[in-house]
């Protein structure tokens, strides 16, 4: 009785899915799969991360199914931006990689799922419906141990900082000037300045003392 009611509800209001992948053939294949399911509606297609962020804002999908490797802005950066601006959208990452670091990274960035590109049509549909309902979903090939380790990442870093941003934040907290940070990390001074701006935006402050507190909070000064 309950499942009949749920199916009826989903048919009345399909799950709105936005696709983001820089390969047209991949998007065509996914769209063909999803269009066979009445409970799902593909509302748009993005070709890079920045476009995915913009279209998520404009179209307000329930789920963003997004490749992790894309031009202009990659899937991790896009997921972090969407978590800040459209937290109600479930980000589901699509990838060919089953590397533990990739999974930990996407969960930390705010994604609610990670599926591999060789996933079956049924498992992809299950992943989308799970994420749309507020749950999490990871490809069975990834393994429960990896998922358990990954799921704890957001608690450690509520700001969604990248590894490079954490390195720059540590340097700021230690009072190192931009030139010194650039030399130590092997990047340009301009890149360091860009990371500083991103940090202030993500943390929500322009105060150096507050950045120091955040570094302490994240255990970067231990």
Tab-separated table of C-alpha atoms in Angstrom:
chain	number	residue	atom	x	y	z
A	1	UNK	CA	0.000	0.000	0.000
A	2	UNK	CA	2.796	2.391	0.991
A	3	UNK	CA	4.908	1.633	-2.085
A	4	UNK	CA	1.897	2.173	-4.394
A	5	UNK	CA	1.332	5.580	-2.829
A	6	UNK	CA	5.016	6.526	-3.235
A	7	UNK	CA	5.052	5.480	-6.881
A	8	UNK	CA	1.942	7.522	-7.530
A	9	UNK	CA	3.498	10.587	-5.892
A	10	UNK	CA	6.724	10.268	-7.866
A	11	UNK	CA	4.773	9.951	-11.107
A	12	UNK	CA	2.897	13.154	-10.341
A	13	UNK	CA	6.149	14.978	-9.652
A	14	UNK	CA	9.163	13.355	-11.377
A	15	UNK	CA	12.638	13.674	-9.932
A	16	UNK	CA	14.317	16.504	-11.849
A	17	UNK	CA	17.819	15.534	-12.980
A	18	UNK	CA	20.520	17.794	-14.411
A	19	UNK	CA	23.348	16.040	-16.305
A	20	UNK	CA	26.903	17.417	-16.346
A	21	UNK	CA	29.589	15.783	-18.481
A	22	UNK	CA	31.908	17.243	-21.090
A	23	UNK	CA	31.435	14.239	-23.410
A	24	UNK	CA	28.305	14.411	-25.550
A	25	UNK	CA	28.210	10.648	-26.118
A	26	UNK	CA	28.191	10.015	-22.371
A	27	UNK	CA	25.346	12.516	-21.859
A	28	UNK	CA	23.402	10.959	-24.730
A	29	UNK	CA	23.759	7.494	-23.198
A	30	UNK	CA	22.691	8.596	-19.727
A	31	UNK	CA	19.785	10.636	-21.040
A	32	UNK	CA	18.576	7.651	-23.079
A	33	UNK	CA	18.608	5.519	-19.933
A	34	UNK	CA	16.782	8.024	-17.779
A	35	UNK	CA	14.124	8.920	-20.340
A	36	UNK	CA	12.828	5.358	-20.107
A	37	UNK	CA	11.874	5.961	-16.469
A	38	UNK	CA	8.626	7.952	-15.955
A	39	UNK	CA	9.697	8.920	-12.416
A	40	UNK	CA	12.742	10.794	-13.750
A	41	UNK	CA	12.941	13.947	-15.851
A	42	UNK	CA	16.164	15.266	-17.443
A	43	UNK	CA	15.822	19.041	-17.184
A	44	UNK	CA	19.138	20.098	-18.711
A	45	UNK	CA	22.708	19.228	-19.698
A	46	UNK	CA	25.914	21.033	-18.728
A	47	UNK	CA	29.287	20.599	-20.420
A	48	UNK	CA	31.574	21.874	-17.630
A	49	UNK	CA	31.544	22.534	-13.899
A	50	UNK	CA	30.866	26.254	-14.073
A	51	UNK	CA	27.921	25.666	-16.381
A	52	UNK	CA	26.655	22.996	-13.959
A	53	UNK	CA	26.703	25.521	-11.106
A	54	UNK	CA	24.820	28.109	-13.167
A	55	UNK	CA	22.235	25.639	-14.470
A	56	UNK	CA	21.699	24.237	-10.987
A	57	UNK	CA	20.866	27.749	-9.802
A	58	UNK	CA	18.566	28.436	-12.754
A	59	UNK	CA	16.822	25.066	-13.134
A	60	UNK	CA	16.773	23.942	-9.484
A	61	UNK	CA	17.011	20.192	-10.140
A	62	UNK	CA	16.523	17.606	-7.399
A	63	UNK	CA	19.709	15.794	-8.412
A	64	UNK	CA	22.831	16.889	-10.289
A	65	UNK	CA	24.478	13.853	-11.907
A	66	UNK	CA	27.979	15.134	-12.613
A	67	UNK	CA	31.291	13.828	-13.926
A	68	UNK	CA	34.205	14.492	-11.579
A	69	UNK	CA	36.658	15.392	-14.385
A	70	UNK	CA	35.494	18.389	-16.429
A	71	UNK	CA	37.003	21.534	-17.948
A	72	UNK	CA	36.697	25.124	-16.612
A	73	UNK	CA	35.665	23.879	-13.140
A	74	UNK	CA	35.933	20.238	-12.091
A	75	UNK	CA	33.243	18.226	-10.318
A	76	UNK	CA	34.762	18.672	-6.860
A	77	UNK	CA	34.890	22.469	-7.154
A	78	UNK	CA	31.375	22.563	-8.598
A	79	UNK	CA	30.052	20.358	-5.768
A	80	UNK	CA	31.543	22.703	-3.164
A	81	UNK	CA	30.017	25.750	-4.847
A	82	UNK	CA	26.612	24.080	-5.078
A	83	UNK	CA	26.744	23.027	-1.425
A	84	UNK	CA	27.132	26.715	-0.509
A	85	UNK	CA	24.551	28.169	-2.882
A	86	UNK	CA	22.044	25.329	-3.481
A	87	UNK	CA	22.339	22.976	-0.480
A	88	UNK	CA	19.000	21.317	-1.263
A	89	UNK	CA	20.313	19.828	-4.519
A	90	UNK	CA	21.656	16.281	-4.238
A	91	UNK	CA	25.001	16.025	-6.018
A	92	UNK	CA	25.750	12.567	-7.404
A	93	UNK	CA	29.261	12.155	-8.821
A	94	UNK	CA	29.935	9.971	-11.853
A	95	UNK	CA	33.490	8.728	-12.446
A	96	UNK	CA	35.657	6.038	-14.004
A	97	UNK	CA	37.896	6.057	-10.907
A	98	UNK	CA	37.319	3.946	-7.791
A	99	UNK	CA	40.260	5.543	-5.971
A	100	UNK	CA	39.584	6.042	-2.200
A	101	UNK	CA	40.934	9.602	-2.327
A	102	UNK	CA	38.435	10.558	-5.036
A	103	UNK	CA	35.550	9.217	-2.956
A	104	UNK	CA	36.705	10.959	0.214
A	105	UNK	CA	37.189	14.164	-1.757
A	106	UNK	CA	33.715	14.241	-3.266
A	107	UNK	CA	31.995	13.511	0.035
A	108	UNK	CA	34.036	16.226	1.699
A	109	UNK	CA	33.037	18.565	-1.121
A	110	UNK	CA	29.365	17.980	-0.326
A	111	UNK	CA	28.324	15.250	-2.776
A	112	UNK	CA	25.854	12.641	-1.542
A	113	UNK	CA	26.907	9.833	-3.833
A	114	UNK	CA	29.606	8.400	-6.059
A	115	UNK	CA	28.904	5.966	-8.889
A	116	UNK	CA	31.155	4.415	-11.515
A	117	UNK	CA	30.547	4.863	-15.243
A	118	UNK	CA	30.166	1.122	-15.820
A	119	UNK	CA	27.204	1.043	-13.420
A	120	UNK	CA	24.040	-0.758	-14.549
A	121	UNK	CA	20.993	1.266	-15.576
A	122	UNK	CA	19.021	-0.013	-12.576
A	123	UNK	CA	21.764	0.876	-10.094
A	124	UNK	CA	22.032	4.364	-11.593
A	125	UNK	CA	18.278	4.876	-11.168
A	126	UNK	CA	18.482	3.609	-7.581
A	127	UNK	CA	21.354	6.018	-6.898
A	128	UNK	CA	19.399	8.985	-8.254
A	129	UNK	CA	16.260	8.185	-6.266
A	130	UNK	CA	18.288	7.634	-3.077
A	131	UNK	CA	20.094	10.961	-3.385
A	132	UNK	CA	16.862	12.778	-4.335
A	133	UNK	CA	15.274	11.576	-1.100
A	134	UNK	CA	18.157	12.948	0.980
A	135	UNK	CA	20.129	9.718	1.265
A	136	UNK	CA	23.573	8.632	0.131
A	137	UNK	CA	24.563	6.134	-2.540
A	138	UNK	CA	27.904	4.607	-3.534
A	139	UNK	CA	28.587	2.036	-6.252
A	140	UNK	CA	28.739	-1.471	-4.844
A	141	UNK	CA	32.220	-1.871	-6.373
A	142	UNK	CA	33.600	0.812	-4.063
A	143	UNK	CA	33.044	-1.251	-0.926
A	144	UNK	CA	31.482	-0.592	2.502
A	145	UNK	CA	34.791	0.083	4.279
A	146	UNK	CA	35.667	2.897	1.893
A	147	UNK	CA	32.191	4.401	2.157
A	148	UNK	CA	32.335	4.339	5.937
A	149	UNK	CA	35.683	6.112	5.925
A	150	UNK	CA	34.465	8.677	3.430
A	151	UNK	CA	31.204	9.474	5.164
A	152	UNK	CA	33.012	10.977	8.150
A	153	UNK	CA	34.888	13.568	6.059
A	154	UNK	CA	32.270	16.395	6.152
A	155	UNK	CA	32.333	16.403	9.964
A	156	UNK	CA	36.062	17.127	9.908
A	157	UNK	CA	35.792	20.023	7.453
A	158	UNK	CA	32.426	21.836	7.248
A	159	UNK	CA	33.903	24.423	4.850
A	160	UNK	CA	34.677	22.067	1.947
A	161	UNK	CA	38.298	23.190	1.590
A	162	UNK	CA	40.522	21.587	-1.016
A	163	UNK	CA	43.866	20.110	0.031
A	164	UNK	CA	45.683	23.112	-1.475
A	165	UNK	CA	43.415	25.552	0.369
A	166	UNK	CA	44.188	23.731	3.624
A	167	UNK	CA	47.902	24.122	2.923
A	168	UNK	CA	47.508	27.833	2.245
A	169	UNK	CA	45.313	28.266	5.325
A	170	UNK	CA	47.992	26.603	7.464
A	171	UNK	CA	50.586	29.012	6.078
A	172	UNK	CA	48.325	32.038	6.721
A	173	UNK	CA	47.742	30.911	10.291
A	174	UNK	CA	51.505	30.707	10.773
A	175	UNK	CA	51.892	34.249	9.472
A	176	UNK	CA	53.853	33.362	6.348
A	177	UNK	CA	53.886	36.012	3.572
A	178	UNK	CA	52.577	35.177	0.095
A	179	UNK	CA	56.056	34.912	-1.459
A	180	UNK	CA	57.157	32.390	1.132
A	181	UNK	CA	53.958	30.336	0.720
A	182	UNK	CA	54.326	30.353	-3.082
A	183	UNK	CA	57.918	29.121	-2.886
A	184	UNK	CA	57.094	26.385	-0.367
A	185	UNK	CA	54.136	25.057	-2.405
A	186	UNK	CA	55.694	25.528	-5.823
A	187	UNK	CA	52.965	27.863	-7.088
A	188	UNK	CA	52.819	31.521	-8.141
A	189	UNK	CA	52.161	34.421	-5.775
A	190	UNK	CA	49.026	35.230	-7.776
A	191	UNK	CA	47.739	31.672	-7.175
A	192	UNK	CA	48.372	32.056	-3.447
A	193	UNK	CA	46.384	35.308	-3.460
A	194	UNK	CA	43.553	33.547	-5.302
A	195	UNK	CA	43.502	30.769	-2.689
A	196	UNK	CA	43.409	33.382	0.079
A	197	UNK	CA	40.326	34.992	-1.496
A	198	UNK	CA	38.626	31.610	-1.882
A	199	UNK	CA	39.373	30.760	1.741
A	200	UNK	CA	37.865	33.994	3.023
A	201	UNK	CA	34.758	33.416	0.917
A	202	UNK	CA	34.293	29.807	2.044
A	203	UNK	CA	34.935	30.557	5.712
A	204	UNK	CA	32.880	33.760	5.548
A	205	UNK	CA	35.393	36.206	6.959
A	206	UNK	CA	38.123	38.688	5.979
A	207	UNK	CA	39.588	38.602	9.459
A	208	UNK	CA	43.036	36.974	9.781
A	209	UNK	CA	42.351	36.092	13.414
A	210	UNK	CA	39.221	34.189	12.365
A	211	UNK	CA	41.197	32.294	9.731
A	212	UNK	CA	43.648	31.326	12.462
A	213	UNK	CA	40.735	29.986	14.538
A	214	UNK	CA	39.493	27.956	11.574
A	215	UNK	CA	42.968	26.439	11.102
A	216	UNK	CA	42.938	25.455	14.771
A	217	UNK	CA	39.414	24.046	14.456
A	218	UNK	CA	40.510	21.844	11.539
A	219	UNK	CA	43.560	20.614	13.413
A	220	UNK	CA	45.995	22.137	10.921
A	221	UNK	CA	48.232	23.617	13.594
A	222	UNK	CA	48.605	20.489	15.725
